[in-house]
Tab-separated table of C-alpha atoms and ligand atoms in Angstrom:
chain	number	residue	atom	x	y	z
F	1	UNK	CA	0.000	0.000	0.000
F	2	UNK	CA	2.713	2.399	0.761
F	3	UNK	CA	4.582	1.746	-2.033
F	4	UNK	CA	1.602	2.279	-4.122
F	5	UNK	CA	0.709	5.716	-2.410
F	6	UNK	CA	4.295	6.630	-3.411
F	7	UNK	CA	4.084	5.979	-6.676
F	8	UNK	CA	0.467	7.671	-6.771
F	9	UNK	CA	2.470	10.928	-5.652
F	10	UNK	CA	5.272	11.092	-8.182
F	11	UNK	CA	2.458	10.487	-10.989
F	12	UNK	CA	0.561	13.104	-9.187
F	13	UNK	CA	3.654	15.708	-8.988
F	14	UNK	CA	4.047	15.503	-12.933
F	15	UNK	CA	0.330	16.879	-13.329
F	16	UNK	CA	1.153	19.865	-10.712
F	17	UNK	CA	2.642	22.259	-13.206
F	18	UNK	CA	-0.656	22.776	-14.938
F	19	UNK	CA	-2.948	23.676	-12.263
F	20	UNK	CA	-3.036	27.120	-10.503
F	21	UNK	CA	-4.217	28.029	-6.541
F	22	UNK	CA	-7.308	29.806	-6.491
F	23	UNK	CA	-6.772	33.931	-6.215
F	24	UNK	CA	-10.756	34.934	-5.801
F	25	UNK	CA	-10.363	34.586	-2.333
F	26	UNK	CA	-7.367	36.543	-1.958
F	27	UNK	CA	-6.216	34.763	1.219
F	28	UNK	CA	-5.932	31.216	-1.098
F	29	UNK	CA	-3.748	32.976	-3.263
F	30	UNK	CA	-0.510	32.476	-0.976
F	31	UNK	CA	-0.861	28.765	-1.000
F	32	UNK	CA	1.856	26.741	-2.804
F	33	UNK	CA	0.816	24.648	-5.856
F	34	UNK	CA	3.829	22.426	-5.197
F	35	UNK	CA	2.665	21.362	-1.741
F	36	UNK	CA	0.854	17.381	-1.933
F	37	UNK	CA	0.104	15.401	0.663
F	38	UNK	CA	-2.160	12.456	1.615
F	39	UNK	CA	-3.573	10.306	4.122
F	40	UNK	CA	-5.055	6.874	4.113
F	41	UNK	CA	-7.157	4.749	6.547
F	42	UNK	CA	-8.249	1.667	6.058
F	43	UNK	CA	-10.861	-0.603	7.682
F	44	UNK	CA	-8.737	-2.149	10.264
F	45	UNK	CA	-7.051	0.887	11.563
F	46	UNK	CA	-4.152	1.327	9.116
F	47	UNK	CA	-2.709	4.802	8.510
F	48	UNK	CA	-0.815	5.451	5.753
F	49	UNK	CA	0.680	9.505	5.941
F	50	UNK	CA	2.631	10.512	2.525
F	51	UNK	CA	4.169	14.073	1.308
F	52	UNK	CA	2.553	17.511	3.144
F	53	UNK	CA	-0.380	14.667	5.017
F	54	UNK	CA	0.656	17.642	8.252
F	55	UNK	CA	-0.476	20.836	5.855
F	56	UNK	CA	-3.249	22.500	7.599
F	57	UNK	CA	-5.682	24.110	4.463
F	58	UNK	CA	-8.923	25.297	4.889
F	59	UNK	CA	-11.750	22.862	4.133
F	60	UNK	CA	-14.059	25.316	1.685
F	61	UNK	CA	-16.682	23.233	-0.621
F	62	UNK	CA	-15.636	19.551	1.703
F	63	UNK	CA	-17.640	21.549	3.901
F	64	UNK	CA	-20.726	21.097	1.975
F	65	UNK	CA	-20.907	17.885	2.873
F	66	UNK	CA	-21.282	18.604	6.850
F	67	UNK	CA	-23.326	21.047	6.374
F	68	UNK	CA	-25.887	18.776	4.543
F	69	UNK	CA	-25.194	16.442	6.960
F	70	UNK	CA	-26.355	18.760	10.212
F	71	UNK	CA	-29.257	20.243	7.870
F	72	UNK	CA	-30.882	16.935	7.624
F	73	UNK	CA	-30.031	16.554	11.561
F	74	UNK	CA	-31.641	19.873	12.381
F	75	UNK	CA	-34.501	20.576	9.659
F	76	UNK	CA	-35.088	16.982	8.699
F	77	UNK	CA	-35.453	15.461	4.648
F	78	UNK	CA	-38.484	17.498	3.833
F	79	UNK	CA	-38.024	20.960	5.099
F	80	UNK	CA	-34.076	20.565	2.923
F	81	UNK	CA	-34.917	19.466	-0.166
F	82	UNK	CA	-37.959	22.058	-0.195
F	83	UNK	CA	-35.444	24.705	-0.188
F	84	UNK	CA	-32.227	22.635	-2.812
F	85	UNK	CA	-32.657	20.058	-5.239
F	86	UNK	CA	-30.534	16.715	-6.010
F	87	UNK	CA	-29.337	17.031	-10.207
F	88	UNK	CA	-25.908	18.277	-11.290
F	89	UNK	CA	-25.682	21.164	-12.567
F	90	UNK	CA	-23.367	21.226	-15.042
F	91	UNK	CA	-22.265	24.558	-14.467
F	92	UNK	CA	-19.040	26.029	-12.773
F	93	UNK	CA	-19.872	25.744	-8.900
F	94	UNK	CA	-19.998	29.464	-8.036
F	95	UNK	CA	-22.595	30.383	-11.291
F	96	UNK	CA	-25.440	32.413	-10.133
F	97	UNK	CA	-27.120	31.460	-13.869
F	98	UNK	CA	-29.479	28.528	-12.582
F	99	UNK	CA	-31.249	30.857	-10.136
F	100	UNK	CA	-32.394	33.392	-12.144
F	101	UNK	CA	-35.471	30.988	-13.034
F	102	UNK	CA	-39.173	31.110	-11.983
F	103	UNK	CA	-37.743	29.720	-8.480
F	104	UNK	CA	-34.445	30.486	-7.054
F	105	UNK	CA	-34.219	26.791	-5.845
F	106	UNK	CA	-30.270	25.683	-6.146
F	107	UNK	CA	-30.111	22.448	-7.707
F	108	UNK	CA	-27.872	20.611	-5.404
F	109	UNK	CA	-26.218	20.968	-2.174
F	110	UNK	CA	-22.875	20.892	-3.514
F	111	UNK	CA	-22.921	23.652	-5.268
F	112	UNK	CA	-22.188	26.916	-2.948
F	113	UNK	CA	-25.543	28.078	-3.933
F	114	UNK	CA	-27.387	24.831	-2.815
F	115	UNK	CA	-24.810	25.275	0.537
F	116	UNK	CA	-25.963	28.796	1.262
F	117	UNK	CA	-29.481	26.632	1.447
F	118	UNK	CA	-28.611	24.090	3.828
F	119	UNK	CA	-26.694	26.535	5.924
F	120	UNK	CA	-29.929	28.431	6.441
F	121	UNK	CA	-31.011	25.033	7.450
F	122	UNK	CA	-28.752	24.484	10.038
F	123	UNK	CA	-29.551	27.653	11.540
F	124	UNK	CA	-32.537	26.651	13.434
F	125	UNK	CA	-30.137	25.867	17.040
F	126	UNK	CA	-29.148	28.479	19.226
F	127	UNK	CA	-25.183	28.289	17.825
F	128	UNK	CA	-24.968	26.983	14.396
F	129	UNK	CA	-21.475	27.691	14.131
F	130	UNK	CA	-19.951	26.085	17.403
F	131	UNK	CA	-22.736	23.001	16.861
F	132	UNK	CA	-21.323	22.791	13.167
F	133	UNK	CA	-17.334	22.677	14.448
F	134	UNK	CA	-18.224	20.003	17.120
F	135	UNK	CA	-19.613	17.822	14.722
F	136	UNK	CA	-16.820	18.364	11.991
F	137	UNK	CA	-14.510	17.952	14.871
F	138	UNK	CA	-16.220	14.466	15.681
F	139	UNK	CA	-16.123	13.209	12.096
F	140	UNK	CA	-12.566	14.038	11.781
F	141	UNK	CA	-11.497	12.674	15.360
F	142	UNK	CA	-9.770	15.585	16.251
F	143	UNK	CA	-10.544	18.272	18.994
F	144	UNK	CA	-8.705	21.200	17.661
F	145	UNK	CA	-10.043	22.126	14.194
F	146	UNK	CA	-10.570	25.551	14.163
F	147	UNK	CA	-11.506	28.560	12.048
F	148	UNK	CA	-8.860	30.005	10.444
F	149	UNK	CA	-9.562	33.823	10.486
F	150	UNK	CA	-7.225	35.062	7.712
F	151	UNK	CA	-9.361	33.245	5.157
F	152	UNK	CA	-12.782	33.816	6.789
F	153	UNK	CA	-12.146	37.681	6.714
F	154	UNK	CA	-11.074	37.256	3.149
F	155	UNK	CA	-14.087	35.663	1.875
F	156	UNK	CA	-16.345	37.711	3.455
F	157	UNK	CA	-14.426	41.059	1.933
F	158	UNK	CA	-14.876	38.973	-1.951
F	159	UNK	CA	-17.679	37.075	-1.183
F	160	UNK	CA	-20.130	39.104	-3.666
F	161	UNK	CA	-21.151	36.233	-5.572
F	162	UNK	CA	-21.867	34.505	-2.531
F	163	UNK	CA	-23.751	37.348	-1.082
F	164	UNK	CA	-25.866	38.031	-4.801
F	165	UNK	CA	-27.112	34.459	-4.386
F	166	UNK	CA	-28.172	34.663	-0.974
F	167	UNK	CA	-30.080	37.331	-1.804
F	168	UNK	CA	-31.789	35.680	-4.717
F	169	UNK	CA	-32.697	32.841	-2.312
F	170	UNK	CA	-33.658	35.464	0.314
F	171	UNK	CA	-36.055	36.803	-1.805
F	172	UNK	CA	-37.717	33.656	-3.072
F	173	UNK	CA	-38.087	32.620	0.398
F	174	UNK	CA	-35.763	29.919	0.448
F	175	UNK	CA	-33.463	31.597	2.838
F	176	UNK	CA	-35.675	31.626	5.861
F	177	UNK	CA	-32.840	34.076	7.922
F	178	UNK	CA	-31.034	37.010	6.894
F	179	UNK	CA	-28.840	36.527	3.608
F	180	UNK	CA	-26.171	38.275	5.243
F	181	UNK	CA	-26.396	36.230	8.061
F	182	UNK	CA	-26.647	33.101	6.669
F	183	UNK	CA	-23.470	33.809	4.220
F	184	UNK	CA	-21.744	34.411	7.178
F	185	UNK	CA	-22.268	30.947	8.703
F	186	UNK	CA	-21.207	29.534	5.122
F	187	UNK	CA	-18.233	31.522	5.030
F	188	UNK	CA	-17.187	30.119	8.380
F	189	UNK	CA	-17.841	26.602	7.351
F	190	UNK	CA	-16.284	27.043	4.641
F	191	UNK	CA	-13.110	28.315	6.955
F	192	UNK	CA	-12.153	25.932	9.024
F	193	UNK	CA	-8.434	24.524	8.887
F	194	UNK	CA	-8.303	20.593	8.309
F	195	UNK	CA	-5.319	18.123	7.244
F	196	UNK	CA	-5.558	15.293	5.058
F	197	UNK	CA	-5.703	12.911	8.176
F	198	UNK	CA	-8.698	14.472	9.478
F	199	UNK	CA	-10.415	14.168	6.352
F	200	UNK	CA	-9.885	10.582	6.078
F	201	UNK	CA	-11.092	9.829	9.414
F	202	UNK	CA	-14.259	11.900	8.297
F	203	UNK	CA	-14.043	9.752	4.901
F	204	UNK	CA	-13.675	6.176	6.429
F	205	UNK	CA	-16.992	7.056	8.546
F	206	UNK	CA	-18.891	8.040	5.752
F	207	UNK	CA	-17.188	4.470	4.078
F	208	UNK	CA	-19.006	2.859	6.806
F	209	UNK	CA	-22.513	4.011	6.774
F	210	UNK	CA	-21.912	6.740	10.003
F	211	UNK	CA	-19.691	4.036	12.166
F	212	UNK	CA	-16.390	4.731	12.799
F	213	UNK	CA	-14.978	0.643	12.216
F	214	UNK	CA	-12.369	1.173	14.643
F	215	UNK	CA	-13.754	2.260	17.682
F	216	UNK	CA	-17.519	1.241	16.695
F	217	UNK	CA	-19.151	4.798	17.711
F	218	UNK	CA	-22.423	5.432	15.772
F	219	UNK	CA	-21.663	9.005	14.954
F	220	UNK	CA	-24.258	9.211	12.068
F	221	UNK	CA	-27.758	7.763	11.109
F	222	UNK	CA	-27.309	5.269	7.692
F	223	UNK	CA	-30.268	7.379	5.827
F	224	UNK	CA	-27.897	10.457	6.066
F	225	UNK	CA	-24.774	8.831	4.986
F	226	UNK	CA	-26.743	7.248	1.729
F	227	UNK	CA	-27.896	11.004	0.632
F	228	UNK	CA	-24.138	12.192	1.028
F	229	UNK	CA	-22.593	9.617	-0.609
F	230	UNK	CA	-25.216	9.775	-3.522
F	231	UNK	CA	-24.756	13.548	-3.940
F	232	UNK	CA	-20.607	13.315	-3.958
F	233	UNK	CA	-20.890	10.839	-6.855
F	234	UNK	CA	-23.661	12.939	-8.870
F	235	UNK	CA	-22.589	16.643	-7.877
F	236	UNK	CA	-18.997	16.428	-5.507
F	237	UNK	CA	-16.434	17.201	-8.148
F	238	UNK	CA	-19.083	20.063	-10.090
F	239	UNK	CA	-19.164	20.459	-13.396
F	240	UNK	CA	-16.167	17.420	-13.622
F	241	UNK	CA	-18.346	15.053	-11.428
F	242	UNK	CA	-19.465	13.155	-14.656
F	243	UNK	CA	-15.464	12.871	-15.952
F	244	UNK	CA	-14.398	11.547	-12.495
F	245	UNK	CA	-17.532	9.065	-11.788
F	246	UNK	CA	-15.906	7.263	-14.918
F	247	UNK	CA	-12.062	7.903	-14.707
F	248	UNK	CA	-11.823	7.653	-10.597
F	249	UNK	CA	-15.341	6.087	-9.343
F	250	UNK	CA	-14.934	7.240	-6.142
F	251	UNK	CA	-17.661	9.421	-3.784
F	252	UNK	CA	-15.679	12.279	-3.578
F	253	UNK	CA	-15.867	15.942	-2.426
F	254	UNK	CA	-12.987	18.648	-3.070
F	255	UNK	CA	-12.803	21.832	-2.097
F	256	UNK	CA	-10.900	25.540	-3.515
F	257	UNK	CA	-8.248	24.911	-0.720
F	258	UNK	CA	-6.874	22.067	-2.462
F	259	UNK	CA	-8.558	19.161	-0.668
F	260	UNK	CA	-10.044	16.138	-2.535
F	261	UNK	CA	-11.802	14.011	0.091
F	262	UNK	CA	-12.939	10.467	-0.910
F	263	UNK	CA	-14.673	7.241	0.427
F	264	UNK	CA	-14.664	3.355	-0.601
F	265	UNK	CA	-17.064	1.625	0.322
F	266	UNK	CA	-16.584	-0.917	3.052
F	267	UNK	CA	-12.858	-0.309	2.612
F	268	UNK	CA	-11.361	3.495	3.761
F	269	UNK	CA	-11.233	6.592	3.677
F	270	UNK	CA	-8.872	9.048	1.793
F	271	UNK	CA	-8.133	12.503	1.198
F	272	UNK	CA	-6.023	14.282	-0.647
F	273	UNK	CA	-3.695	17.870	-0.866
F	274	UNK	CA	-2.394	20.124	-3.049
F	275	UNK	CA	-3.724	23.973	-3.744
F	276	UNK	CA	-2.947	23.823	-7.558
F	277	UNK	CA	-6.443	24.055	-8.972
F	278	UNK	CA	-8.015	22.788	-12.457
F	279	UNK	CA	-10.094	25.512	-14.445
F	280	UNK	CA	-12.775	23.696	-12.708
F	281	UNK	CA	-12.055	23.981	-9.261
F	282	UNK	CA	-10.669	20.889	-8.964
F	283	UNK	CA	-7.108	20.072	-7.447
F	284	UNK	CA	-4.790	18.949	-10.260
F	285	UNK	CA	-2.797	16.721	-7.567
F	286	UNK	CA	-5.560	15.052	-5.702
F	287	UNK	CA	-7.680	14.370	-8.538
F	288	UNK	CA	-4.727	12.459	-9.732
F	289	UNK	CA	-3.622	10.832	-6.618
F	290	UNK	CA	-7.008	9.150	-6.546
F	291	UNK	CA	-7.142	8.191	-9.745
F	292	UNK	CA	-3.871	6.463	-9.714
F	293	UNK	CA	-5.017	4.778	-6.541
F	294	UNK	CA	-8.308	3.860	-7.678
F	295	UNK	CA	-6.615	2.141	-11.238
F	296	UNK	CA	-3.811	0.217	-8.656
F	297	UNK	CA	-5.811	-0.604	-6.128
F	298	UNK	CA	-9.047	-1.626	-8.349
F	299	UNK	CA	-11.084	0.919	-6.251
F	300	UNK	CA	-13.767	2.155	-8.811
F	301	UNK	CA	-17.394	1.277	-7.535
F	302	UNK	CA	-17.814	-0.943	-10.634
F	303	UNK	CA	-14.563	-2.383	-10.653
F	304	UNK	CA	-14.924	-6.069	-11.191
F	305	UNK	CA	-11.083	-5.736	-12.431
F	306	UNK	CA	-8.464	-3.130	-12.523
F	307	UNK	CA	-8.851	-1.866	-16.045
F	308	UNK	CA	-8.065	1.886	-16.980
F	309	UNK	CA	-10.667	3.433	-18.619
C	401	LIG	O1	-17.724	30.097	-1.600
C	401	LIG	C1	-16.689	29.794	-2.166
C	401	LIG	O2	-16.471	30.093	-3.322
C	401	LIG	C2	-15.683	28.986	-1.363
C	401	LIG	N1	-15.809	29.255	0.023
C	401	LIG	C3	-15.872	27.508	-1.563
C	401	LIG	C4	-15.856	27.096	-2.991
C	401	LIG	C5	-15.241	25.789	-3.249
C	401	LIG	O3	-14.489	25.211	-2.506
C	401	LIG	C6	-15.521	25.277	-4.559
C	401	LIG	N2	-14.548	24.278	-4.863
C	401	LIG	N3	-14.052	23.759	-5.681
């Protein structure tokens, strides 16, 4: 396994020339493309650390997932998909385009409009943002995630696209709180400083249906992990989710900070590093990582043999 990870890597680092890290959140802008680092867990409680696995980055659009997750805790399935829909988009994941219909409704909650949705969701509790970090802090086994403030201030100074949606939503009553208030939840979400170990222990719970196989905690109910999973195959890479369902097979989630998270079923959990972006949005070296991975270690969802596409 570790040789393989290795090897995943030094395909990865060939790819890393072509991608750039994301400026539109000026903060992002200092992170270096060359940076790649991974972490994998297995079943049975094996770690595997690799390259920059230590490299705190902040979580961004990974969040989306948690924040579904605690939507569906706190609203329940009907009030959240009254508000978002469940079909990819096929647009970039920051387009405004789809809600300029009869209905604001965001199609998906992957998308940041369809986030800025479930965030209002979450909003019901007295302190959406402190229940929000204890649960990401639970998924990813590790009591000191935090927000990092550098990047929160900066998206909230160029958050306009953010805000121009919210208000869209506000106005069509999906947003049932203030748009600026509810973009500042998101932003915060969207802010908080993981490593590629914490996102596999959040992966390899998801991998096993809300159990964490190694200690046997019941952290999340089944019904919640099914409509997470579902939505990172159909909507977690944006307007690439199609391209990687069939290169990679993998329910995955990645994020403008760099971070590719991923789960296999039954097996582990995985997540990825490096800030050098795709014209999608999409890291260049995590996308890779995984699909180098997923060809080695036969670990597409319909792989009845190892076979690159
Ligand atoms: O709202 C934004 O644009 C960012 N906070 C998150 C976007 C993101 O991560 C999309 N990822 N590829």
């Amino acid at each position: 396994m570790e040789r393989t990870l290795n090897d995943a890597m030094d395909y990865a680092r060939t790819f890393l020339h072509t991608g750039k890290v994301a400026t539109y959140i000026p903060e992002l802008a200092k992170g270096d493309s060359e940076q790649l680092g991974a972490c994998l867990i297995t079943t049975d409680g094996e770690v595997y650390r690799v390259g920059d696995w230590q490299q705190e980055f902040t979580i961004q659009s990974i969040s989306k997932t948690i924040t579904l997750i605690m939507a569906l805790q706190v609203a329940g399935y009907e009030k959240v998909f009254s508000k978002v829909g469940v079909e990819p988009t096929g647009d970039a994941f920051n387009s405004l385009v789809r809600l300029e219909t009869k209905t604001a409704h965001p199609l998906n909650p992957m998308i940041n409009a369809g986030a800025i949705a479930t965030a209002s969701c979450c909003m019901d509790v007295k302190d959406p943002f402190g229940e929000f970090l204890e649960l990401t802090r639970r998924l990813c086994r590790r009591d000191t995630i935090h927000l990092n403030e550098a990047v929160f201030q900066s998206e909230k100074k160029a958050g306009m696209r953010n805000r121009s949606m919210a208000y869209l939503m506000e106005d069509d009553n999906i947003l049932e709180y203030d748009a600026e208030d509810v973009v500042d939840l998101y932003f915060r979400m969207c802010s908080l400083s993981v490593n590629a170990e914490d996102l596999a222990n959040y992966a390899l719970v998801l991998a096993h249906n809300g159990v964490d196989p190694r200690s046997g905690e019941h952290l999340l109910d089944d019904w919640i992990v099914r409509i997470v999973k579902t939505l990172m195959v159909t909507c977690g890479m944006y307007d690439a989710s199609g391209e990687f369902a069939m290169k990679v097979g993998i329910p995955a989630k990645s994020g403008v900070g760099g971070g590719i998270m991923g789960t296999v079923e039954r097996k582990m959990g995985l997540a990825v590093f490096n800030p050098a972006l795709d014209p999608k949005g999409n890291s260049v070296g995590a996308y890779r990582v995984m699909e180098y991975l997923s060809h080695y270690l036969g670990l597409h969802y319909f792989s009845g043999s190892n076979s690159m596409i």
